mmCIF file of C-alpha atoms in Angstrom:
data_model
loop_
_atom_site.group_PDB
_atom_site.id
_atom_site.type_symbol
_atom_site.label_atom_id
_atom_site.label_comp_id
_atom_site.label_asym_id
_atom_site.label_seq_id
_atom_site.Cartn_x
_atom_site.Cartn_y
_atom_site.Cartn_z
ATOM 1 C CA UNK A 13 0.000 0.000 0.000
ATOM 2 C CA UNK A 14 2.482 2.375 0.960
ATOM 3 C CA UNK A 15 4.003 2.136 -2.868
ATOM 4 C CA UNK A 16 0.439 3.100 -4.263
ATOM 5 C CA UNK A 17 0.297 5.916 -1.949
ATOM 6 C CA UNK A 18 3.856 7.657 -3.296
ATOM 7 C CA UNK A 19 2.432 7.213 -6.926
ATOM 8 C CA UNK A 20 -0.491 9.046 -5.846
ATOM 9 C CA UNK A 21 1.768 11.985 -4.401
ATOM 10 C CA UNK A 22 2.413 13.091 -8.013
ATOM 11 C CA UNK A 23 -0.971 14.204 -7.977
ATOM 12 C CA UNK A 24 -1.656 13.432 -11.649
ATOM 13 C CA UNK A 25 -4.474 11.264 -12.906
ATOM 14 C CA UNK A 26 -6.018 10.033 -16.145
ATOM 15 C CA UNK A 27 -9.700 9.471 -15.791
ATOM 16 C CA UNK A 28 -11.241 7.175 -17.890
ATOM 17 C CA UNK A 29 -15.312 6.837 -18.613
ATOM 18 C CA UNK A 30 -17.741 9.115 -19.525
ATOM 19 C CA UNK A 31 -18.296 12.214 -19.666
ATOM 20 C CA UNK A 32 -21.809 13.969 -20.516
ATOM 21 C CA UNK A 33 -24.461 16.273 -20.056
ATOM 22 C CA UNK A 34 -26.760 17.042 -17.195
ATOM 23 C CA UNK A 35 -30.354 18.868 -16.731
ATOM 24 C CA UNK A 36 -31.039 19.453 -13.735
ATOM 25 C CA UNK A 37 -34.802 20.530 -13.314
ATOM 26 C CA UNK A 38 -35.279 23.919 -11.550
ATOM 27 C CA UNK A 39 -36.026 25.764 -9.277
ATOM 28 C CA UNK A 40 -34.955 22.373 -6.519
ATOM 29 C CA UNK A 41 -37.827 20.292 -5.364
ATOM 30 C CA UNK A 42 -39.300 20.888 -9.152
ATOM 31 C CA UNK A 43 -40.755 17.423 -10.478
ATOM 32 C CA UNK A 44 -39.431 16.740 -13.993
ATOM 33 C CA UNK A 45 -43.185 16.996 -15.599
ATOM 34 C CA UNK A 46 -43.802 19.854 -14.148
ATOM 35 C CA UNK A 47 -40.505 21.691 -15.011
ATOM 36 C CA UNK A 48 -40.445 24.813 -17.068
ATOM 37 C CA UNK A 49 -36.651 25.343 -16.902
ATOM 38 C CA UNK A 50 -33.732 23.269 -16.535
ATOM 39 C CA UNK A 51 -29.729 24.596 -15.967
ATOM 40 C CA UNK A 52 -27.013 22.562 -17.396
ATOM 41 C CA UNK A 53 -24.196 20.586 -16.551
ATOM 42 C CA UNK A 54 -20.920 18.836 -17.427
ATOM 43 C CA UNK A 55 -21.832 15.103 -15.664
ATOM 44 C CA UNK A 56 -20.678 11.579 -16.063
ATOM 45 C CA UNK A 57 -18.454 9.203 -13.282
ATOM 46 C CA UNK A 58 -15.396 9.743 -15.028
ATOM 47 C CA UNK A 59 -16.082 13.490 -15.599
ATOM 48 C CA UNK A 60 -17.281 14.475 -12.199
ATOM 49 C CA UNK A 61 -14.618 12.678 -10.858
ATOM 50 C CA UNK A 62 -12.213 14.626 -12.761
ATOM 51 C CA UNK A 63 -13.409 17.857 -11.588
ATOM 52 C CA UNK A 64 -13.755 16.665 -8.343
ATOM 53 C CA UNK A 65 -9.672 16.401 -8.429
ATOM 54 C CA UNK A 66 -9.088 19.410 -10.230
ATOM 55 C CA UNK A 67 -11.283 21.397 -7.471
ATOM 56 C CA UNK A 68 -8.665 19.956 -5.017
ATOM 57 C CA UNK A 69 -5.367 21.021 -6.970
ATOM 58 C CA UNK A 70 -4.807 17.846 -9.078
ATOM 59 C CA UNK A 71 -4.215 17.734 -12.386
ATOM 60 C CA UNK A 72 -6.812 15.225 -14.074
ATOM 61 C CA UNK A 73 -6.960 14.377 -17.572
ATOM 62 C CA UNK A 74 -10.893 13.008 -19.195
ATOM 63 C CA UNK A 75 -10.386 9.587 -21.015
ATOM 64 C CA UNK A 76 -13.658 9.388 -23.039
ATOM 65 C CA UNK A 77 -15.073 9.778 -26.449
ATOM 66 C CA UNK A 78 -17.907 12.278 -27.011
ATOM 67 C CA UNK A 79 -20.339 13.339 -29.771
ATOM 68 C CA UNK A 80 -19.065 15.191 -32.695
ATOM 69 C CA UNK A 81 -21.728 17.817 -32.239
ATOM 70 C CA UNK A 82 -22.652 20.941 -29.635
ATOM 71 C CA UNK A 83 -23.235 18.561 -26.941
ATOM 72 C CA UNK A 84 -19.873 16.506 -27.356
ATOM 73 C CA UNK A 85 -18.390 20.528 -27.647
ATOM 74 C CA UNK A 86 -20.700 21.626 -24.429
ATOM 75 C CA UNK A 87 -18.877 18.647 -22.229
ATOM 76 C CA UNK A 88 -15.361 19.636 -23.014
ATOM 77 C CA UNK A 89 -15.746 22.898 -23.126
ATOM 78 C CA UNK A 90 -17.405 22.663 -19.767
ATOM 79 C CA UNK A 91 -14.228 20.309 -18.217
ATOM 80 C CA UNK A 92 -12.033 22.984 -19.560
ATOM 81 C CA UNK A 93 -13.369 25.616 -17.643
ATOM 82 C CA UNK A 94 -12.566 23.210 -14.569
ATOM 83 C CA UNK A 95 -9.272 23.268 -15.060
ATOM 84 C CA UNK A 96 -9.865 19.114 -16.698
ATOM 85 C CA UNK A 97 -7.641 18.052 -19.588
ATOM 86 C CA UNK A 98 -9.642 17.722 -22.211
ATOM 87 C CA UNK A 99 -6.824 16.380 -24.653
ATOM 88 C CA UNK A 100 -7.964 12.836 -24.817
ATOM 89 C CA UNK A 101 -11.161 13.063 -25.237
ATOM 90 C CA UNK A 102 -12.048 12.048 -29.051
ATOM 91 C CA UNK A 103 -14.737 13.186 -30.743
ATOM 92 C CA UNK A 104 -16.587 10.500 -32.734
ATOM 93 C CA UNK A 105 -18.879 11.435 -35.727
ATOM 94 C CA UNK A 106 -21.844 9.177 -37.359
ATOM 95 C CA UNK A 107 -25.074 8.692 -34.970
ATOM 96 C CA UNK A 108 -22.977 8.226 -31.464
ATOM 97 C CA UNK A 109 -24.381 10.516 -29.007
ATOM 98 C CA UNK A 110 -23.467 11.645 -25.271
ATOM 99 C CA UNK A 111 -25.061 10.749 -22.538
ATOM 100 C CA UNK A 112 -28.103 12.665 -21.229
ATOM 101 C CA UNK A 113 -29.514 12.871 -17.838
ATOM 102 C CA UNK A 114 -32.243 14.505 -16.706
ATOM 103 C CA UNK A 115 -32.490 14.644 -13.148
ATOM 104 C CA UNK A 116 -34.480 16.324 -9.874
ATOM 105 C CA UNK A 117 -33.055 18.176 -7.544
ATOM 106 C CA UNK A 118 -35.060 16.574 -4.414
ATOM 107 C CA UNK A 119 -34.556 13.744 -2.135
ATOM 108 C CA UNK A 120 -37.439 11.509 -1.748
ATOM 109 C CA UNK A 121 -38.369 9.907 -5.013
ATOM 110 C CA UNK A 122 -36.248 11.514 -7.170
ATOM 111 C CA UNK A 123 -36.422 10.879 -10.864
ATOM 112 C CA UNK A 124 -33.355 10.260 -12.807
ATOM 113 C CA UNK A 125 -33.612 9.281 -16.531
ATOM 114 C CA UNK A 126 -30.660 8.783 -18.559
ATOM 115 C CA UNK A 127 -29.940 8.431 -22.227
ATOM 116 C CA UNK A 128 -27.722 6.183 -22.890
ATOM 117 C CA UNK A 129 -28.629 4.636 -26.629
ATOM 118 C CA UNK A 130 -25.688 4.833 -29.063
ATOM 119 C CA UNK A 131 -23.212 6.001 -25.867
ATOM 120 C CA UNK A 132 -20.247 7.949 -27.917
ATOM 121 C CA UNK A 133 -17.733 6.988 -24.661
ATOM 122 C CA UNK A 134 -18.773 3.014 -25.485
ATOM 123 C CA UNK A 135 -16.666 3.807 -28.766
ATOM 124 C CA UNK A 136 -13.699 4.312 -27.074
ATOM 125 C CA UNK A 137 -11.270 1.717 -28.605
ATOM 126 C CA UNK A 138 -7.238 0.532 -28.005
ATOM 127 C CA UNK A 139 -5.959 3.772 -29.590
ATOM 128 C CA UNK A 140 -7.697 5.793 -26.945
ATOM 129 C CA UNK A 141 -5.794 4.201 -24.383
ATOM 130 C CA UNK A 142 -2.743 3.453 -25.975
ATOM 131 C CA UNK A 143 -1.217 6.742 -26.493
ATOM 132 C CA UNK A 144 -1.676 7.801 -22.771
ATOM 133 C CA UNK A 145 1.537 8.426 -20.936
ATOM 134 C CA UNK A 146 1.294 5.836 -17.979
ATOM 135 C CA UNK A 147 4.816 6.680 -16.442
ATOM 136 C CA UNK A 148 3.838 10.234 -16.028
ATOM 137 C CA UNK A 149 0.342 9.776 -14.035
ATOM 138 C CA UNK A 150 0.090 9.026 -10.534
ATOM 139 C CA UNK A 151 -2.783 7.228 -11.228
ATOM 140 C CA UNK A 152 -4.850 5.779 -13.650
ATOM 141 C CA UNK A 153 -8.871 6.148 -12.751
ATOM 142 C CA UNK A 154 -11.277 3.621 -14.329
ATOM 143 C CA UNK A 155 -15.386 3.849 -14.188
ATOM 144 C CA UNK A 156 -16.773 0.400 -13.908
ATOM 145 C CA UNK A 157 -19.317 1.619 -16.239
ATOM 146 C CA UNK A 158 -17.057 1.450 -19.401
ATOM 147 C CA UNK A 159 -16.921 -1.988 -18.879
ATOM 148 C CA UNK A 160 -20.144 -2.832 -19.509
ATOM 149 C CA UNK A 161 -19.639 -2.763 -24.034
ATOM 150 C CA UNK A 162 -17.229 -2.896 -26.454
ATOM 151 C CA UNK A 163 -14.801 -2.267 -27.849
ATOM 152 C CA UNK A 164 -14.634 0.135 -24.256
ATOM 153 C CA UNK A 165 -14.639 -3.147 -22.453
ATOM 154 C CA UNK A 166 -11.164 -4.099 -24.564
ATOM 155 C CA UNK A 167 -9.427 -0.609 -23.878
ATOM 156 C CA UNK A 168 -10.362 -1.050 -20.256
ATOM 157 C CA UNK A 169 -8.329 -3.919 -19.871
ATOM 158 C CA UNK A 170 -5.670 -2.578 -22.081
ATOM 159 C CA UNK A 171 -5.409 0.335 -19.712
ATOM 160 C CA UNK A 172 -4.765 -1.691 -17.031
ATOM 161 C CA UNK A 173 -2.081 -3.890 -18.724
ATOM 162 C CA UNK A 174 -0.647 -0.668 -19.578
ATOM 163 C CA UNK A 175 -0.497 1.096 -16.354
ATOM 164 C CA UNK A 176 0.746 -2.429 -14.734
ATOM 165 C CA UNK A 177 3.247 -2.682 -16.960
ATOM 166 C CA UNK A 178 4.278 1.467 -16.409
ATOM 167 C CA UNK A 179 4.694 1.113 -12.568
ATOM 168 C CA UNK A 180 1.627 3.273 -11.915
ATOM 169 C CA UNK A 181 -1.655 2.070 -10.005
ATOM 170 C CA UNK A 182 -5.035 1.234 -11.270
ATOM 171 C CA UNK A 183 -8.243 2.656 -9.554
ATOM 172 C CA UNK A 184 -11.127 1.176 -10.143
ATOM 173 C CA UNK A 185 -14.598 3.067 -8.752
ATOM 174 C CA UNK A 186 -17.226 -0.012 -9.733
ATOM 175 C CA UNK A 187 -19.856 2.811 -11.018
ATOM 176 C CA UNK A 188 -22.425 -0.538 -11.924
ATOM 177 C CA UNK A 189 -25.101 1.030 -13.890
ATOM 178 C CA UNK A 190 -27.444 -2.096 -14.539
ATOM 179 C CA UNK A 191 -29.207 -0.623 -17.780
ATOM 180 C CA UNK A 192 -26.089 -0.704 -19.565
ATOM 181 C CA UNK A 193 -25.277 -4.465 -19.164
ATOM 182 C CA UNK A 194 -26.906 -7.650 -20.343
ATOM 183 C CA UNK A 195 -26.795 -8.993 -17.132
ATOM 184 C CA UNK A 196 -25.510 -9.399 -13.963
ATOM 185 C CA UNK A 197 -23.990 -12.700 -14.669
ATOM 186 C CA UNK A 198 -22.094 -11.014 -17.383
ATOM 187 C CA UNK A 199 -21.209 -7.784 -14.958
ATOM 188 C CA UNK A 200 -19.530 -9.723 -12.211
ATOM 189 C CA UNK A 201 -17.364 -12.128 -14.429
ATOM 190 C CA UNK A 202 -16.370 -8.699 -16.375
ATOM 191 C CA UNK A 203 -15.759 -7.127 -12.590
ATOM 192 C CA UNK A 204 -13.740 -10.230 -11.045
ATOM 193 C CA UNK A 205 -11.264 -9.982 -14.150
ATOM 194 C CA UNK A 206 -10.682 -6.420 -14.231
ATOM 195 C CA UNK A 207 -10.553 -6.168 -10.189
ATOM 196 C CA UNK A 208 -7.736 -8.896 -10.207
ATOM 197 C CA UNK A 209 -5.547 -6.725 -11.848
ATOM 198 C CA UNK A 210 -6.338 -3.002 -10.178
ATOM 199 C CA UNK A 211 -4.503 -1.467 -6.890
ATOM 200 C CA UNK A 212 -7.737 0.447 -5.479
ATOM 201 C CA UNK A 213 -11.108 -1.046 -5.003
ATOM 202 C CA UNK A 214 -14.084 1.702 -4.814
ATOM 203 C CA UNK A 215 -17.778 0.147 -4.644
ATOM 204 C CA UNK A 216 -21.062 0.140 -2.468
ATOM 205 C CA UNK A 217 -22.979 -2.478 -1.178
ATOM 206 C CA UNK A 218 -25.089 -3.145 -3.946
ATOM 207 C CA UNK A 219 -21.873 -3.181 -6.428
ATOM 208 C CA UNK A 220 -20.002 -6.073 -4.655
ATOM 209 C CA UNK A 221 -23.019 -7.748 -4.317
ATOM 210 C CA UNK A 222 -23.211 -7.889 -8.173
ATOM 211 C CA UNK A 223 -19.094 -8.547 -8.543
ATOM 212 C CA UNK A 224 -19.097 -11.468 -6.042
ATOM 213 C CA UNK A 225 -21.997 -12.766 -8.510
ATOM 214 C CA UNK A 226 -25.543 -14.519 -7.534
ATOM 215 C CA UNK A 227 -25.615 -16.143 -4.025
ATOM 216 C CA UNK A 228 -22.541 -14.709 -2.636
ATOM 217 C CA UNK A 229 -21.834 -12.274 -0.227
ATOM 218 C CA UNK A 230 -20.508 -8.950 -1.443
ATOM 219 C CA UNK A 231 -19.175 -7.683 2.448
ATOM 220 C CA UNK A 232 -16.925 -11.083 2.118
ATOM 221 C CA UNK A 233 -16.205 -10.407 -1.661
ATOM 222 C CA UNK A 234 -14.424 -7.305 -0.729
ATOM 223 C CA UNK A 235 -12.522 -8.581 2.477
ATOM 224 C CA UNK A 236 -11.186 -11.347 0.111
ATOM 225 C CA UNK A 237 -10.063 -8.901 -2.487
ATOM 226 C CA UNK A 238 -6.792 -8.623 -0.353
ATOM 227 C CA UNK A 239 -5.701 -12.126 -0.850
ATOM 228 C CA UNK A 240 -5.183 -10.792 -4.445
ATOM 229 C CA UNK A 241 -3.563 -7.974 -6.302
ATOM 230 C CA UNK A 242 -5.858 -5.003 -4.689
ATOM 231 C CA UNK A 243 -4.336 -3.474 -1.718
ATOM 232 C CA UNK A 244 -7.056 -1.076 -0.640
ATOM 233 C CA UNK A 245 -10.376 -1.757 -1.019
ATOM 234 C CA UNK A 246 -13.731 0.833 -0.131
ATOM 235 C CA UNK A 247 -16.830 -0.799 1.009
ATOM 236 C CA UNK A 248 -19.266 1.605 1.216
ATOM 237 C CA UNK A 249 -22.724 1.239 3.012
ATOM 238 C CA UNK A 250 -24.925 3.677 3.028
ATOM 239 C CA UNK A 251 -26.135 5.191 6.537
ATOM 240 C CA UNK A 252 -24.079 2.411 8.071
ATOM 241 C CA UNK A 253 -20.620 4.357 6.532
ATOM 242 C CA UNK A 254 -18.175 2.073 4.981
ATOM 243 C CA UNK A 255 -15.277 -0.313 5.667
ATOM 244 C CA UNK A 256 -11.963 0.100 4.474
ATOM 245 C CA UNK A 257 -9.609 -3.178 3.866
ATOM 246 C CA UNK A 258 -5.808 -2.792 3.605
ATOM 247 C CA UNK A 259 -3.243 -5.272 4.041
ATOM 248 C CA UNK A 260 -2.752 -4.515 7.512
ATOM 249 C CA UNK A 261 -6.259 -4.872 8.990
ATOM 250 C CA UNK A 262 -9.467 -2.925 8.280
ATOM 251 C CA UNK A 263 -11.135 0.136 9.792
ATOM 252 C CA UNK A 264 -14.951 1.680 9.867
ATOM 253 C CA UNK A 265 -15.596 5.143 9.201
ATOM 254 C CA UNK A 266 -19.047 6.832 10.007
ATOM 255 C CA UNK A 267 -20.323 9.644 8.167
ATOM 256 C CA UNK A 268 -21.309 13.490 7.696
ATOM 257 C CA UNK A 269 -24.978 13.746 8.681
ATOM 258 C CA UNK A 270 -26.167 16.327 6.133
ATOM 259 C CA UNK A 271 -29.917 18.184 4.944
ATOM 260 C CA UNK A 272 -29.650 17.017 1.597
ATOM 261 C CA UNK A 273 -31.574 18.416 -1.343
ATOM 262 C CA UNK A 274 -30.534 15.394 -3.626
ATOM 263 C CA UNK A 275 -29.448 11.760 -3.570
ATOM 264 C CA UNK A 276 -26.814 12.125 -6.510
ATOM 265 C CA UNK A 277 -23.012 12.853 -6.953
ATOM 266 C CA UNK A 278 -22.036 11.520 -3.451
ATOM 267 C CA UNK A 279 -19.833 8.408 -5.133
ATOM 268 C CA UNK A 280 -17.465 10.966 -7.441
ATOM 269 C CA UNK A 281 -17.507 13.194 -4.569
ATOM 270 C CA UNK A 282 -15.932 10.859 -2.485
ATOM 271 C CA UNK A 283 -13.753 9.567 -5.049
ATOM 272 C CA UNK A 284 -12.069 12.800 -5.936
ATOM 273 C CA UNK A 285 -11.989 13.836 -2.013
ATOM 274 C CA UNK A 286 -10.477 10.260 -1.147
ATOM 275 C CA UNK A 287 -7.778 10.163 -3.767
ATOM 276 C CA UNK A 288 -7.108 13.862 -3.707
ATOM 277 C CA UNK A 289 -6.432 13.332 0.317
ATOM 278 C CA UNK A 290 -4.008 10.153 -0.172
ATOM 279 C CA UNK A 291 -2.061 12.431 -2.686
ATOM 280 C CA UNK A 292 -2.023 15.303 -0.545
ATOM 281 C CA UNK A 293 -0.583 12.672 2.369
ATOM 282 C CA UNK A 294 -3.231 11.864 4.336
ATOM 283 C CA UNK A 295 -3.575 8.574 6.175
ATOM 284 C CA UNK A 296 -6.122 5.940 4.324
ATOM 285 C CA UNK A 297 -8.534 6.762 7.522
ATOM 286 C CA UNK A 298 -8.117 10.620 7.277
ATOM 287 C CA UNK A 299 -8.310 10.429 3.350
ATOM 288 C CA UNK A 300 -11.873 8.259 3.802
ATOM 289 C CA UNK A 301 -12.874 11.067 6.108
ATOM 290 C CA UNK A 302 -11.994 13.733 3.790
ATOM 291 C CA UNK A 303 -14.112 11.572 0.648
ATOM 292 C CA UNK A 304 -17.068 11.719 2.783
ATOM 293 C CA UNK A 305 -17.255 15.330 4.022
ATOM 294 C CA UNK A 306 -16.525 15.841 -0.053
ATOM 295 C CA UNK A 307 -19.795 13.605 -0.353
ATOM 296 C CA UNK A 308 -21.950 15.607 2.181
ATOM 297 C CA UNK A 309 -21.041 18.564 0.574
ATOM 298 C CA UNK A 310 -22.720 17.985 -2.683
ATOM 299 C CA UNK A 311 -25.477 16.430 -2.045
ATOM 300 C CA UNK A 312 -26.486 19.893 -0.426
ATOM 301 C CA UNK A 313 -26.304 21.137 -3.675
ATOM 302 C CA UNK A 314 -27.863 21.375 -7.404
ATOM 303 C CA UNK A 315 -25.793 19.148 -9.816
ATOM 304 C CA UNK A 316 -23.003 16.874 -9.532
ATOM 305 C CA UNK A 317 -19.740 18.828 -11.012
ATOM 306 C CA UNK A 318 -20.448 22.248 -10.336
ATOM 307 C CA UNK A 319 -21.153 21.237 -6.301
ATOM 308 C CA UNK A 320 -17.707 20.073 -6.029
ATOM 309 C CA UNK A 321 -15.995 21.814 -3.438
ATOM 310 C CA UNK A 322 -12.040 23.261 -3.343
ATOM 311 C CA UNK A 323 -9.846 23.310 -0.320
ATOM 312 C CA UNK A 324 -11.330 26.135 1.212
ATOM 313 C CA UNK A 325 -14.759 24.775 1.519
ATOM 314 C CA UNK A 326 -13.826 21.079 2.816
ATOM 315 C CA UNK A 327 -11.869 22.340 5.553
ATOM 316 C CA UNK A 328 -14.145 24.700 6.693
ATOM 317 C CA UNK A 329 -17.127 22.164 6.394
ATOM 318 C CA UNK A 330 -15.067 19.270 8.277
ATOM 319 C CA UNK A 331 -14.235 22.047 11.177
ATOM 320 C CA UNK A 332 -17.886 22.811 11.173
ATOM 321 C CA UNK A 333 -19.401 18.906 11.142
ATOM 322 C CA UNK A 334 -18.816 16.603 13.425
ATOM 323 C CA UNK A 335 -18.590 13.124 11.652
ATOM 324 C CA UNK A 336 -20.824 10.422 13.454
ATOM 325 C CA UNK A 337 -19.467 6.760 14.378
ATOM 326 C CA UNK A 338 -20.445 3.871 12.045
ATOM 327 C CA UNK A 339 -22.826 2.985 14.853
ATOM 328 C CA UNK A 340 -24.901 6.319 14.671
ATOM 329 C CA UNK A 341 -27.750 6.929 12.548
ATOM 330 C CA UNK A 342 -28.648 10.154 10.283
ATOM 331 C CA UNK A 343 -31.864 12.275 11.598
ATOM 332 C CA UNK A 344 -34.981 12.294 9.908
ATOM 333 C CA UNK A 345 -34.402 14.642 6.793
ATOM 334 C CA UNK A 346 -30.927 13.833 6.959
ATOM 335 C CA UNK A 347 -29.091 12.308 4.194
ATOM 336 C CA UNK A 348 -25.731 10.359 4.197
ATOM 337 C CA UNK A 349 -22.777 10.951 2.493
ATOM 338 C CA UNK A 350 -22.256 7.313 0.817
ATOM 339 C CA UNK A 351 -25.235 7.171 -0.819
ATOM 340 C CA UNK A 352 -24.662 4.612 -3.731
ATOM 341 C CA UNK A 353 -25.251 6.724 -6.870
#
């Protein structure tokens, strides 16, 4: 583990997934039928992510493909003003389109529909991936998601071999999405082969419940994980907080109780706050704190990458907000931080 963690000290990451567009229906609280306005947003795992890191003071570099058209154009444009490298990201012409959601801004029963037919970032392909400098990253960030079609799938894996065979470590955030797959038979053995080979192991409950496949038990899935390749592995929960796994033993972490006005964004959140906190030093435990308050944060506010907060605003919410044990409960009204979006 401690090897991983001085690779992530360059602060330098390639991202790889998706990176889209996002309505979010307004004013907050407004249901999607009833909306007369919506304000848009750069969105997508890999893309969120991204800015989540570059909000933080690491350089991040998008991985994707996107539509050659104003919406492909809106989504880098929009990383570029986030400080995101946009230099990878391929545009692709014929009838591949971005993804689209359209999402509330409340927290009971909120609606979420995505467009996802003719995805341009499934188009990625080997030459995406192979022309990335490996070496020079600190890490390489992968969203489970693009594993779900190919050829994606293929320059998943290649950008694993890649960055195994450059020296630098593989994050994997699990991002399961079950719309895009053709099952969940198919998901976990896709999961179990790239997880073998990856250094960091991000997922919820429901997503290692899927990896360790039907029957099994996705808590034990994860603990096992360190018997492998993966040194570090998340297992987030929910309300409950999550459980970290290293080589040397495992630890809980509790959570920031939060008034929420929406469920989503809390998984890149904590992804960009997590790895921006082991670069910047911080113990595994710390760095899991500092993911979570990064969590709590935006699910306080409308959209996904434009909530993401800098320095500034983490420390001043973690001095403000005490986190609870793993053994506490959020308040009615409430919301967690690990939510599993």
């Amino acid at each position: 583990m401690e090897k991983l963690i001085d690779k992530l000290k360059r602060r330098s990451f390639l991202v790889v997934g998706r990176a889209g567009m996002d309505f979010y229906a307004e004013p907050p609280g407004t249901v999607l039928e009833e909306a007369d306005s919506f304000s848009a947003h750069v969105g997508g795992s890999a893309a969120n992510t991204a800015v989540a890191l570059a909000r933080l003071g690491c350089a991040a570099e998008v991985v994707t493909c996107v539509s050659d058209d104003a919406v492909g154009r809106f989504a880098t444009a929009r990383l570029a003003r986030f400080g995101v490298g946009t230099k990878y990201c391929r545009s692709v012409a014929g009838e591949a389109r971005n993804s689209l959601a359209v999402v509330e801004t409340r927290l009971e029963n909120c609606q979420s529909v995505i467009y996802r037919n003719g995805a341009a970032d499934f188009d990625m392909g080997l030459g995406d991936v192979e022309s990335l400098d490996y070496a020079a990253a600190g890490g390489v960030i992968l969203s489970g998601t693009a594993l779900a079609a190919e050829p994606s799938r293929s320059a998943i894996f290649r950008a694993i071999e890649l960055a195994r065979a450059a020296g630098t470590p593989v994050i994997i955030d699990m991002d399961y999405r079950p719309y895009s797959w053709v099952s969940q038979e198919e998901a976990a053995e896709v999961y179990t082969r790239a997880i073998e080979h990856c250094d960091l192991v991000i997922g919820n409950d429901v997503e290692f419940n899927v990896a360790a496949g039907p029957g099994q038990d996705g808590f034990e899935h994860a603990r096992s994980l360190l018997q492998g390749f993966p040194s570090l592995v998340v297992y987030k929960m929910g309300e409950r907080g999550s459980v970290t796994f290293t080589e040397t033993g495992s630890f809980e972490t509790g959570i920031y109780p939060v008034r929420a006005l929406k469920p989503t964004g809390a998984g890149d959140a904590f992804m960009g706050g997590f790895l921006a906190g082991l670069a910047d030093g911080l113990s595994p435990k710390d760095a899991v704190r500092q993911g979570s308050a990064s969590a709590a944060i935006v699910v306080t506010r409308v959209s996904c990458s434009t909530a993401m907060p800098d320095p500034k605003e983490l420390a001043d919410f973690v001095s403000a907000h005490p986190i609870l044990s793993s053994q506490e409960t959020t308040a009615p009204g409430e919301h967690h931080a690990h939510c599993p979006v």
